Amino acid sequence: MGDKLKVAVIGGGSGGYPAAIRAARLGAEVALIENDLLGGVCLNRGCIPTKALLQSGEILKTIKDSGIFGIQCGDGKVDFRAVISRKNSVIQQLRRGVERLLAAKKIKIIKGTATLLDPSTVQILETEDKIKVDKIIIATGSRPIKLDINGFEGPDILDSDKFLEMEDLPKSVVIIGGGVIGVEFAQILNRMGVELTILELMENLVPEIDKEIAQGLEKSIIEEGIKVFTKAEIKGITHGKDLKTIIFTVGEESKKCKAERVIVSVGRRPDLSHLNVDTIGLAQENNTLIVNE
C-alpha cells in the first residue's frame, strides 16, 4: 500500500467507526477490529433500540388517550414479539448503513478480539494473527456494572443488555438504578402494562441532571403509575418460585418489594478487557485510560 499511514481502530462503535472513516478520508490504510456487532452499544443495545421501543410505547399511550381527542380506539393490545421484531429491523438497517460507509472507504473489518502486544502491534486473540501499524485508536466502549450483592444472579436478574433481548413481557419489574437508562426502561415497560418500581440510591432520579428538572421528571413518571423510592440502598435479593423479593433500606427504615424480574441499571464502566494495557504501560485511573485534550 506504499507509504500510507497504517491505523488500527479497536472497537466498531460510535467512537470507533467514525474514527476509522475519518482516518481513511485523511489517506490512511485502516483496519477496524470488532469482536461483536458494528455500531457498538449505542446502535445495538442502547440509544437506537430503546428509542424504537419508546416509540411503540408512545403510540400505545396515544391510543389509550385517544378519547381526549374524540377518537375511540379502545385500550390497544401489545404484541411484544412484533415490537421486538421492529426494534431488531431498525437496528439491522442502521448497521447495514455503517457497513456500507466502511466499505466505501475501503476499511478492512476484522472480526475478533484485539490485544496489544506493544505500541505498534495488535494481535487477534482468536486467530493469533498480528497486525503491525503506525497508530492505534482504542474505542472499546463500555459494559454494564455488576453489583456484588447477595442474590444478584439468575435468569430473571437482567442488565441493560439482557433487557433488550427479552422476548416476553413480565407482569412486574423492579429496576435498580434510576438514572437515564433505568428511567427510560421504566417508561417503556410501564406504557406496555408492566407494574414498575424504581429503586434509586441518590436523592433524586437521574441525579446527573439539574435537580429541578429531575424532580419534574420524577413527578411525571409517578403520575404515569411508576412507583419510585429514592435514597434506597439495596441489601439483597431473595428468589421465590415466581417472584423475586428485593430488600432495601430508605434511611433507617427497612423495606421490601416483589417482582417477576429485576433489571439492574446502575451505570456502565470502560471495557478494557483483553487489551493488555498494563503490560504496555498505558496510564490508568479507576480502570479508565487517562487521556489528554
PDB file of C-alpha atoms in Angstrom, residues 40-291:
ATOM      1  CA  GLY A  40     -21.427  -0.833  19.347  1.00  0.00           C
ATOM      2  CA  VAL A  41     -23.619  -0.280  22.387  1.00  0.00           C
ATOM      3  CA  CYS A  42     -25.426   2.789  21.043  1.00  0.00           C
ATOM      4  CA  LEU A  43     -26.717   1.159  17.880  1.00  0.00           C
ATOM      5  CA  ASN A  44     -27.274  -2.390  19.156  1.00  0.00           C
ATOM      6  CA  ARG A  45     -28.013  -2.177  22.900  1.00  0.00           C
ATOM      7  CA  GLY A  46     -28.551   1.463  23.764  1.00  0.00           C
ATOM      8  CA  CYS A  47     -29.831   4.647  22.170  1.00  0.00           C
ATOM      9  CA  ILE A  48     -31.316   3.177  18.987  1.00  0.00           C
ATOM     10  CA  PRO A  49     -33.204   0.118  20.319  1.00  0.00           C
ATOM     11  CA  THR A  50     -34.547   1.982  23.351  1.00  0.00           C
ATOM     12  CA  LYS A  51     -35.882   4.797  21.152  1.00  0.00           C
ATOM     13  CA  ALA A  52     -37.583   2.208  18.927  1.00  0.00           C
ATOM     14  CA  LEU A  53     -39.234   0.674  21.997  1.00  0.00           C
ATOM     15  CA  LEU A  54     -40.165   4.082  23.402  1.00  0.00           C
ATOM     16  CA  GLN A  55     -41.885   4.921  20.125  1.00  0.00           C
ATOM     17  CA  SER A  56     -44.013   1.766  20.389  1.00  0.00           C
ATOM     18  CA  GLY A  57     -44.913   2.698  23.965  1.00  0.00           C
ATOM     19  CA  GLU A  58     -45.743   6.264  22.952  1.00  0.00           C
ATOM     20  CA  ILE A  59     -48.098   5.059  20.217  1.00  0.00           C
ATOM     21  CA  LEU A  60     -49.829   2.753  22.714  1.00  0.00           C
ATOM     22  CA  LYS A  61     -50.193   5.660  25.160  1.00  0.00           C
ATOM     23  CA  THR A  62     -51.683   7.815  22.381  1.00  0.00           C
ATOM     24  CA  ILE A  63     -54.207   5.077  21.561  1.00  0.00           C
ATOM     25  CA  LYS A  64     -55.243   4.809  25.211  1.00  0.00           C
ATOM     26  CA  ASP A  65     -55.617   8.608  25.454  1.00  0.00           C
ATOM     27  CA  SER A  66     -57.362   8.969  22.086  1.00  0.00           C
ATOM     28  CA  GLY A  67     -60.741   9.640  23.733  1.00  0.00           C
ATOM     29  CA  ILE A  68     -59.408  13.072  24.747  1.00  0.00           C
ATOM     30  CA  PHE A  69     -59.395  13.933  21.044  1.00  0.00           C
ATOM     31  CA  GLY A  70     -62.843  12.453  20.371  1.00  0.00           C
ATOM     32  CA  ILE A  71     -61.472   9.241  18.837  1.00  0.00           C
ATOM     33  CA  GLN A  72     -62.387   5.867  20.354  1.00  0.00           C
ATOM     34  CA  CYS A  73     -59.673   3.217  19.872  1.00  0.00           C
ATOM     35  CA  GLY A  74     -60.076   1.076  22.987  1.00  0.00           C
ATOM     36  CA  ASP A  75     -57.113   0.210  25.171  1.00  0.00           C
ATOM     37  CA  GLY A  76     -54.884  -1.269  22.456  1.00  0.00           C
ATOM     38  CA  LYS A  77     -53.038  -4.545  22.706  1.00  0.00           C
ATOM     39  CA  VAL A  78     -49.287  -5.155  22.811  1.00  0.00           C
ATOM     40  CA  ASP A  79     -47.759  -7.801  20.565  1.00  0.00           C
ATOM     41  CA  PHE A  80     -44.373  -7.720  22.281  1.00  0.00           C
ATOM     42  CA  ARG A  81     -42.700 -10.093  19.826  1.00  0.00           C
ATOM     43  CA  ALA A  82     -43.742  -7.795  16.971  1.00  0.00           C
ATOM     44  CA  VAL A  83     -42.426  -4.796  18.930  1.00  0.00           C
ATOM     45  CA  ILE A  84     -39.062  -6.547  19.369  1.00  0.00           C
ATOM     46  CA  SER A  85     -39.040  -7.605  15.712  1.00  0.00           C
ATOM     47  CA  ARG A  86     -39.469  -3.986  14.597  1.00  0.00           C
ATOM     48  CA  LYS A  87     -36.730  -2.894  17.003  1.00  0.00           C
ATOM     49  CA  ASN A  88     -34.379  -5.508  15.540  1.00  0.00           C
ATOM     50  CA  SER A  89     -35.170  -4.491  11.961  1.00  0.00           C
ATOM     51  CA  VAL A  90     -34.352  -0.846  12.772  1.00  0.00           C
ATOM     52  CA  ILE A  91     -31.010  -1.922  14.232  1.00  0.00           C
ATOM     53  CA  GLN A  92     -30.181  -4.155  11.263  1.00  0.00           C
ATOM     54  CA  GLN A  93     -30.998  -1.419   8.766  1.00  0.00           C
ATOM     55  CA  LEU A  94     -28.719   1.077  10.512  1.00  0.00           C
ATOM     56  CA  ARG A  95     -25.949  -1.498  10.952  1.00  0.00           C
ATOM     57  CA  ARG A  96     -26.016  -2.197   7.210  1.00  0.00           C
ATOM     58  CA  GLY A  97     -25.627   1.541   6.701  1.00  0.00           C
ATOM     59  CA  VAL A  98     -22.487   1.530   8.850  1.00  0.00           C
ATOM     60  CA  GLU A  99     -21.116  -1.431   6.895  1.00  0.00           C
ATOM     61  CA  ARG A 100     -21.675   0.418   3.603  1.00  0.00           C
ATOM     62  CA  LEU A 101     -19.912   3.542   4.895  1.00  0.00           C
ATOM     63  CA  LEU A 102     -16.874   1.488   5.923  1.00  0.00           C
ATOM     64  CA  ALA A 103     -16.805  -0.435   2.657  1.00  0.00           C
ATOM     65  CA  ALA A 104     -16.976   2.806   0.662  1.00  0.00           C
ATOM     66  CA  LYS A 105     -13.735   3.940   2.336  1.00  0.00           C
ATOM     67  CA  LYS A 106     -12.084   0.531   1.786  1.00  0.00           C
ATOM     68  CA  ILE A 107     -11.702  -0.026   5.534  1.00  0.00           C
ATOM     69  CA  LYS A 108     -10.761  -3.606   6.378  1.00  0.00           C
ATOM     70  CA  ILE A 109     -13.106  -5.049   9.007  1.00  0.00           C
ATOM     71  CA  ILE A 110     -11.594  -7.762  11.204  1.00  0.00           C
ATOM     72  CA  LYS A 111     -13.949  -9.869  13.327  1.00  0.00           C
ATOM     73  CA  GLY A 112     -12.138 -10.767  16.528  1.00  0.00           C
ATOM     74  CA  THR A 113     -10.828  -9.674  19.929  1.00  0.00           C
ATOM     75  CA  ALA A 114      -7.804  -7.376  19.901  1.00  0.00           C
ATOM     76  CA  THR A 115      -4.961  -7.345  22.382  1.00  0.00           C
ATOM     77  CA  LEU A 116      -1.929  -5.040  22.384  1.00  0.00           C
ATOM     78  CA  LEU A 117       1.498  -6.693  22.228  1.00  0.00           C
ATOM     79  CA  ASP A 118       3.372  -3.388  22.043  1.00  0.00           C
ATOM     80  CA  PRO A 119       2.593   0.192  20.944  1.00  0.00           C
ATOM     81  CA  SER A 120       2.637  -0.812  17.267  1.00  0.00           C
ATOM     82  CA  THR A 121       1.411  -4.432  17.267  1.00  0.00           C
ATOM     83  CA  VAL A 122      -2.142  -5.686  17.613  1.00  0.00           C
ATOM     84  CA  GLN A 123      -2.898  -9.387  17.903  1.00  0.00           C
ATOM     85  CA  ILE A 124      -6.256 -11.036  17.216  1.00  0.00           C
ATOM     86  CA  LEU A 125      -6.806 -13.495  20.058  1.00  0.00           C
ATOM     87  CA  GLU A 126      -8.993 -15.940  18.143  1.00  0.00           C
ATOM     88  CA  THR A 127      -6.547 -16.409  15.236  1.00  0.00           C
ATOM     89  CA  GLU A 128      -3.263 -15.164  16.771  1.00  0.00           C
ATOM     90  CA  ASP A 129      -2.770 -13.009  13.660  1.00  0.00           C
ATOM     91  CA  LYS A 130      -0.538  -9.990  14.269  1.00  0.00           C
ATOM     92  CA  ILE A 131      -1.028  -6.581  12.683  1.00  0.00           C
ATOM     93  CA  LYS A 132       1.821  -4.048  12.562  1.00  0.00           C
ATOM     94  CA  VAL A 133       0.568  -0.456  12.449  1.00  0.00           C
ATOM     95  CA  ASP A 134       1.751   3.124  12.907  1.00  0.00           C
ATOM     96  CA  LYS A 135      -1.136   4.272  15.071  1.00  0.00           C
ATOM     97  CA  ILE A 136      -3.709   2.569  17.305  1.00  0.00           C
ATOM     98  CA  ILE A 137      -7.072   4.058  18.280  1.00  0.00           C
ATOM     99  CA  ILE A 138      -8.710   2.474  21.342  1.00  0.00           C
ATOM    100  CA  ALA A 139     -12.508   2.749  21.158  1.00  0.00           C
ATOM    101  CA  THR A 140     -13.654  -0.312  23.085  1.00  0.00           C
ATOM    102  CA  GLY A 141     -16.633   1.338  24.756  1.00  0.00           C
ATOM    103  CA  SER A 142     -18.230   0.171  27.976  1.00  0.00           C
ATOM    104  CA  ARG A 143     -20.014  -2.687  29.700  1.00  0.00           C
ATOM    105  CA  PRO A 144     -22.742  -2.785  32.387  1.00  0.00           C
ATOM    106  CA  ILE A 145     -21.645  -2.516  36.014  1.00  0.00           C
ATOM    107  CA  LYS A 146     -22.490  -5.570  38.109  1.00  0.00           C
ATOM    108  CA  LEU A 147     -23.486  -5.291  41.767  1.00  0.00           C
ATOM    109  CA  ASP A 148     -21.674  -7.534  44.230  1.00  0.00           C
ATOM    110  CA  ILE A 149     -24.711  -8.148  46.434  1.00  0.00           C
ATOM    111  CA  ASN A 150     -26.351 -11.381  47.571  1.00  0.00           C
ATOM    112  CA  GLY A 151     -28.917 -12.749  45.132  1.00  0.00           C
ATOM    113  CA  PHE A 152     -27.819 -10.789  42.052  1.00  0.00           C
ATOM    114  CA  GLU A 153     -27.590 -13.876  39.867  1.00  0.00           C
ATOM    115  CA  GLY A 154     -30.138 -15.834  37.860  1.00  0.00           C
ATOM    116  CA  PRO A 155     -32.085 -15.725  34.585  1.00  0.00           C
ATOM    117  CA  ASP A 156     -34.552 -13.126  35.859  1.00  0.00           C
ATOM    118  CA  ILE A 157     -31.852 -10.671  37.007  1.00  0.00           C
ATOM    119  CA  LEU A 158     -31.130  -8.637  33.874  1.00  0.00           C
ATOM    120  CA  ASP A 159     -28.603  -5.972  32.988  1.00  0.00           C
ATOM    121  CA  SER A 160     -29.324  -3.390  30.293  1.00  0.00           C
ATOM    122  CA  ASP A 161     -28.054  -5.705  27.537  1.00  0.00           C
ATOM    123  CA  LYS A 162     -30.256  -8.611  28.627  1.00  0.00           C
ATOM    124  CA  PHE A 163     -33.290  -6.336  28.980  1.00  0.00           C
ATOM    125  CA  LEU A 164     -33.136  -5.572  25.266  1.00  0.00           C
ATOM    126  CA  GLU A 165     -33.076  -9.306  24.486  1.00  0.00           C
ATOM    127  CA  MET A 166     -36.343 -10.045  26.339  1.00  0.00           C
ATOM    128  CA  GLU A 167     -38.888 -11.926  24.231  1.00  0.00           C
ATOM    129  CA  ASP A 168     -41.892 -11.639  26.541  1.00  0.00           C
ATOM    130  CA  LEU A 169     -43.372  -9.079  28.903  1.00  0.00           C
ATOM    131  CA  PRO A 170     -43.368  -9.861  32.632  1.00  0.00           C
ATOM    132  CA  LYS A 171     -46.231  -8.684  34.817  1.00  0.00           C
ATOM    133  CA  SER A 172     -43.955  -6.822  37.217  1.00  0.00           C
ATOM    134  CA  VAL A 173     -40.406  -5.435  37.223  1.00  0.00           C
ATOM    135  CA  VAL A 174     -38.162  -3.718  39.750  1.00  0.00           C
ATOM    136  CA  ILE A 175     -35.474  -1.506  38.251  1.00  0.00           C
ATOM    137  CA  ILE A 176     -32.422  -0.916  40.423  1.00  0.00           C
ATOM    138  CA  GLY A 177     -30.931   2.380  39.338  1.00  0.00           C
ATOM    139  CA  GLY A 178     -32.921   5.485  38.441  1.00  0.00           C
ATOM    140  CA  GLY A 179     -30.505   7.108  36.030  1.00  0.00           C
ATOM    141  CA  VAL A 180     -31.200   7.906  32.388  1.00  0.00           C
ATOM    142  CA  ILE A 181     -31.191   4.247  31.327  1.00  0.00           C
ATOM    143  CA  GLY A 182     -33.300   2.970  34.232  1.00  0.00           C
ATOM    144  CA  VAL A 183     -35.959   5.664  33.814  1.00  0.00           C
ATOM    145  CA  GLU A 184     -36.127   5.016  30.065  1.00  0.00           C
ATOM    146  CA  PHE A 185     -36.641   1.280  30.664  1.00  0.00           C
ATOM    147  CA  ALA A 186     -39.329   2.064  33.235  1.00  0.00           C
ATOM    148  CA  GLN A 187     -41.262   4.268  30.812  1.00  0.00           C
ATOM    149  CA  ILE A 188     -41.060   1.648  28.049  1.00  0.00           C
ATOM    150  CA  LEU A 189     -42.359  -1.179  30.243  1.00  0.00           C
ATOM    151  CA  ASN A 190     -44.938   0.876  32.135  1.00  0.00           C
ATOM    152  CA  ARG A 191     -46.593   2.034  28.915  1.00  0.00           C
ATOM    153  CA  MET A 192     -46.877  -1.601  27.873  1.00  0.00           C
ATOM    154  CA  GLY A 193     -48.758  -2.500  31.038  1.00  0.00           C
ATOM    155  CA  VAL A 194     -45.972  -3.785  33.303  1.00  0.00           C
ATOM    156  CA  GLU A 195     -46.131  -2.922  37.007  1.00  0.00           C
ATOM    157  CA  LEU A 196     -42.960  -0.882  37.668  1.00  0.00           C
ATOM    158  CA  THR A 197     -40.882   0.104  40.705  1.00  0.00           C
ATOM    159  CA  ILE A 198     -37.640   2.115  40.556  1.00  0.00           C
ATOM    160  CA  LEU A 199     -35.099   1.994  43.385  1.00  0.00           C
ATOM    161  CA  GLU A 200     -32.513   4.800  43.268  1.00  0.00           C
ATOM    162  CA  LEU A 201     -29.655   5.298  45.734  1.00  0.00           C
ATOM    163  CA  MET A 202     -29.388   9.067  45.318  1.00  0.00           C
ATOM    164  CA  GLU A 203     -31.776  11.812  46.450  1.00  0.00           C
ATOM    165  CA  ASN A 204     -33.389  12.224  43.020  1.00  0.00           C
ATOM    166  CA  LEU A 205     -33.898  10.230  39.870  1.00  0.00           C
ATOM    167  CA  VAL A 206     -31.428  10.972  37.057  1.00  0.00           C
ATOM    168  CA  PRO A 207     -29.010  12.568  39.566  1.00  0.00           C
ATOM    169  CA  GLU A 208     -26.596  13.714  36.854  1.00  0.00           C
ATOM    170  CA  ILE A 209     -29.008  16.357  35.527  1.00  0.00           C
ATOM    171  CA  ASP A 210     -30.267  19.617  37.010  1.00  0.00           C
ATOM    172  CA  LYS A 211     -32.140  18.938  40.253  1.00  0.00           C
ATOM    173  CA  GLU A 212     -35.254  20.919  39.284  1.00  0.00           C
ATOM    174  CA  ILE A 213     -35.562  19.018  36.002  1.00  0.00           C
ATOM    175  CA  ALA A 214     -35.002  15.695  37.805  1.00  0.00           C
ATOM    176  CA  GLN A 215     -37.779  16.485  40.279  1.00  0.00           C
ATOM    177  CA  GLY A 216     -40.141  17.396  37.438  1.00  0.00           C
ATOM    178  CA  LEU A 217     -39.346  14.130  35.666  1.00  0.00           C
ATOM    179  CA  GLU A 218     -39.874  12.153  38.875  1.00  0.00           C
ATOM    180  CA  LYS A 219     -43.276  13.789  39.404  1.00  0.00           C
ATOM    181  CA  SER A 220     -44.241  12.989  35.808  1.00  0.00           C
ATOM    182  CA  ILE A 221     -43.362   9.286  35.938  1.00  0.00           C
ATOM    183  CA  ILE A 222     -45.054   8.846  39.321  1.00  0.00           C
ATOM    184  CA  GLU A 223     -48.200  10.276  37.709  1.00  0.00           C
ATOM    185  CA  GLU A 224     -47.818   7.606  34.995  1.00  0.00           C
ATOM    186  CA  GLY A 225     -48.150   4.975  37.735  1.00  0.00           C
ATOM    187  CA  ILE A 226     -44.497   4.069  38.350  1.00  0.00           C
ATOM    188  CA  LYS A 227     -43.505   3.599  41.999  1.00  0.00           C
ATOM    189  CA  VAL A 228     -40.304   5.422  42.946  1.00  0.00           C
ATOM    190  CA  PHE A 229     -38.085   5.031  46.018  1.00  0.00           C
ATOM    191  CA  THR A 230     -35.090   7.363  46.266  1.00  0.00           C
ATOM    192  CA  LYS A 231     -32.280   7.143  48.857  1.00  0.00           C
ATOM    193  CA  ALA A 232     -32.827   3.374  48.534  1.00  0.00           C
ATOM    194  CA  GLU A 233     -29.860   1.204  49.477  1.00  0.00           C
ATOM    195  CA  ILE A 234     -30.125  -2.362  48.186  1.00  0.00           C
ATOM    196  CA  LYS A 235     -29.317  -5.105  50.700  1.00  0.00           C
ATOM    197  CA  GLY A 236     -30.055  -8.220  48.655  1.00  0.00           C
ATOM    198  CA  ILE A 237     -32.490 -10.292  46.626  1.00  0.00           C
ATOM    199  CA  THR A 238     -34.229 -13.498  47.613  1.00  0.00           C
ATOM    200  CA  HIS A 239     -35.613 -15.835  44.957  1.00  0.00           C
ATOM    201  CA  GLY A 240     -39.083 -17.321  45.347  1.00  0.00           C
ATOM    202  CA  LYS A 241     -40.842 -19.706  42.996  1.00  0.00           C
ATOM    203  CA  ASP A 242     -42.346 -16.959  40.826  1.00  0.00           C
ATOM    204  CA  LEU A 243     -41.266 -13.677  42.379  1.00  0.00           C
ATOM    205  CA  LYS A 244     -38.021 -12.058  43.495  1.00  0.00           C
ATOM    206  CA  THR A 245     -38.002 -10.094  46.764  1.00  0.00           C
ATOM    207  CA  ILE A 246     -35.740  -7.052  46.805  1.00  0.00           C
ATOM    208  CA  ILE A 247     -34.677  -5.985  50.278  1.00  0.00           C
ATOM    209  CA  PHE A 248     -33.643  -2.345  50.692  1.00  0.00           C
ATOM    210  CA  THR A 249     -33.500   0.470  53.206  1.00  0.00           C
ATOM    211  CA  VAL A 250     -34.606   4.097  52.994  1.00  0.00           C
ATOM    212  CA  GLY A 251     -32.809   5.853  55.824  1.00  0.00           C
ATOM    213  CA  GLU A 252     -33.294   3.682  58.900  1.00  0.00           C
ATOM    214  CA  GLU A 253     -36.430   2.016  57.546  1.00  0.00           C
ATOM    215  CA  SER A 254     -36.195  -1.473  56.055  1.00  0.00           C
ATOM    216  CA  LYS A 255     -38.441  -2.185  53.051  1.00  0.00           C
ATOM    217  CA  LYS A 256     -39.244  -4.957  50.571  1.00  0.00           C
ATOM    218  CA  CYS A 257     -40.784  -5.119  47.116  1.00  0.00           C
ATOM    219  CA  LYS A 258     -41.513  -8.053  44.817  1.00  0.00           C
ATOM    220  CA  ALA A 259     -41.425  -8.564  41.062  1.00  0.00           C
ATOM    221  CA  GLU A 260     -41.108 -11.267  38.414  1.00  0.00           C
ATOM    222  CA  ARG A 261     -37.898  -9.730  37.058  1.00  0.00           C
ATOM    223  CA  VAL A 262     -35.228  -7.337  38.237  1.00  0.00           C
ATOM    224  CA  ILE A 263     -33.331  -5.011  35.914  1.00  0.00           C
ATOM    225  CA  VAL A 264     -30.000  -3.760  37.240  1.00  0.00           C
ATOM    226  CA  SER A 265     -29.201  -0.410  35.665  1.00  0.00           C
ATOM    227  CA  VAL A 266     -26.521   1.203  37.808  1.00  0.00           C
ATOM    228  CA  GLY A 267     -24.325   2.542  35.029  1.00  0.00           C
ATOM    229  CA  ARG A 268     -21.505   1.330  32.811  1.00  0.00           C
ATOM    230  CA  ARG A 269     -17.718   1.196  33.084  1.00  0.00           C
ATOM    231  CA  PRO A 270     -14.992   1.298  30.427  1.00  0.00           C
ATOM    232  CA  ASP A 271     -14.300  -2.060  28.817  1.00  0.00           C
ATOM    233  CA  LEU A 272     -10.535  -2.609  28.700  1.00  0.00           C
ATOM    234  CA  SER A 273     -10.721  -6.403  28.867  1.00  0.00           C
ATOM    235  CA  HIS A 274      -8.142  -8.321  26.791  1.00  0.00           C
ATOM    236  CA  LEU A 275      -6.365  -5.110  25.734  1.00  0.00           C
ATOM    237  CA  ASN A 276      -3.283  -5.777  27.875  1.00  0.00           C
ATOM    238  CA  VAL A 277      -2.940  -2.082  28.701  1.00  0.00           C
ATOM    239  CA  ASP A 278      -0.992  -2.783  31.906  1.00  0.00           C
ATOM    240  CA  THR A 279       1.788  -4.609  30.084  1.00  0.00           C
ATOM    241  CA  ILE A 280       2.373  -1.866  27.528  1.00  0.00           C
ATOM    242  CA  GLY A 281       2.212   0.835  30.205  1.00  0.00           C
ATOM    243  CA  LEU A 282      -0.872   2.899  29.362  1.00  0.00           C
ATOM    244  CA  ALA A 283      -1.759   5.212  32.252  1.00  0.00           C
ATOM    245  CA  GLN A 284      -4.992   4.421  34.084  1.00  0.00           C
ATOM    246  CA  GLU A 285      -7.095   5.791  36.892  1.00  0.00           C
ATOM    247  CA  ASN A 286     -10.063   3.871  38.363  1.00  0.00           C
ATOM    248  CA  ASN A 287      -9.899   1.386  35.460  1.00  0.00           C
ATOM    249  CA  THR A 288     -10.171   4.156  32.858  1.00  0.00           C
ATOM    250  CA  LEU A 289      -7.486   5.290  30.439  1.00  0.00           C
ATOM    251  CA  ILE A 290      -6.030   8.726  31.135  1.00  0.00           C
ATOM    252  CA  VAL A 291      -6.081  10.929  28.033  1.00  0.00           C
TER     253      VAL A 291
END
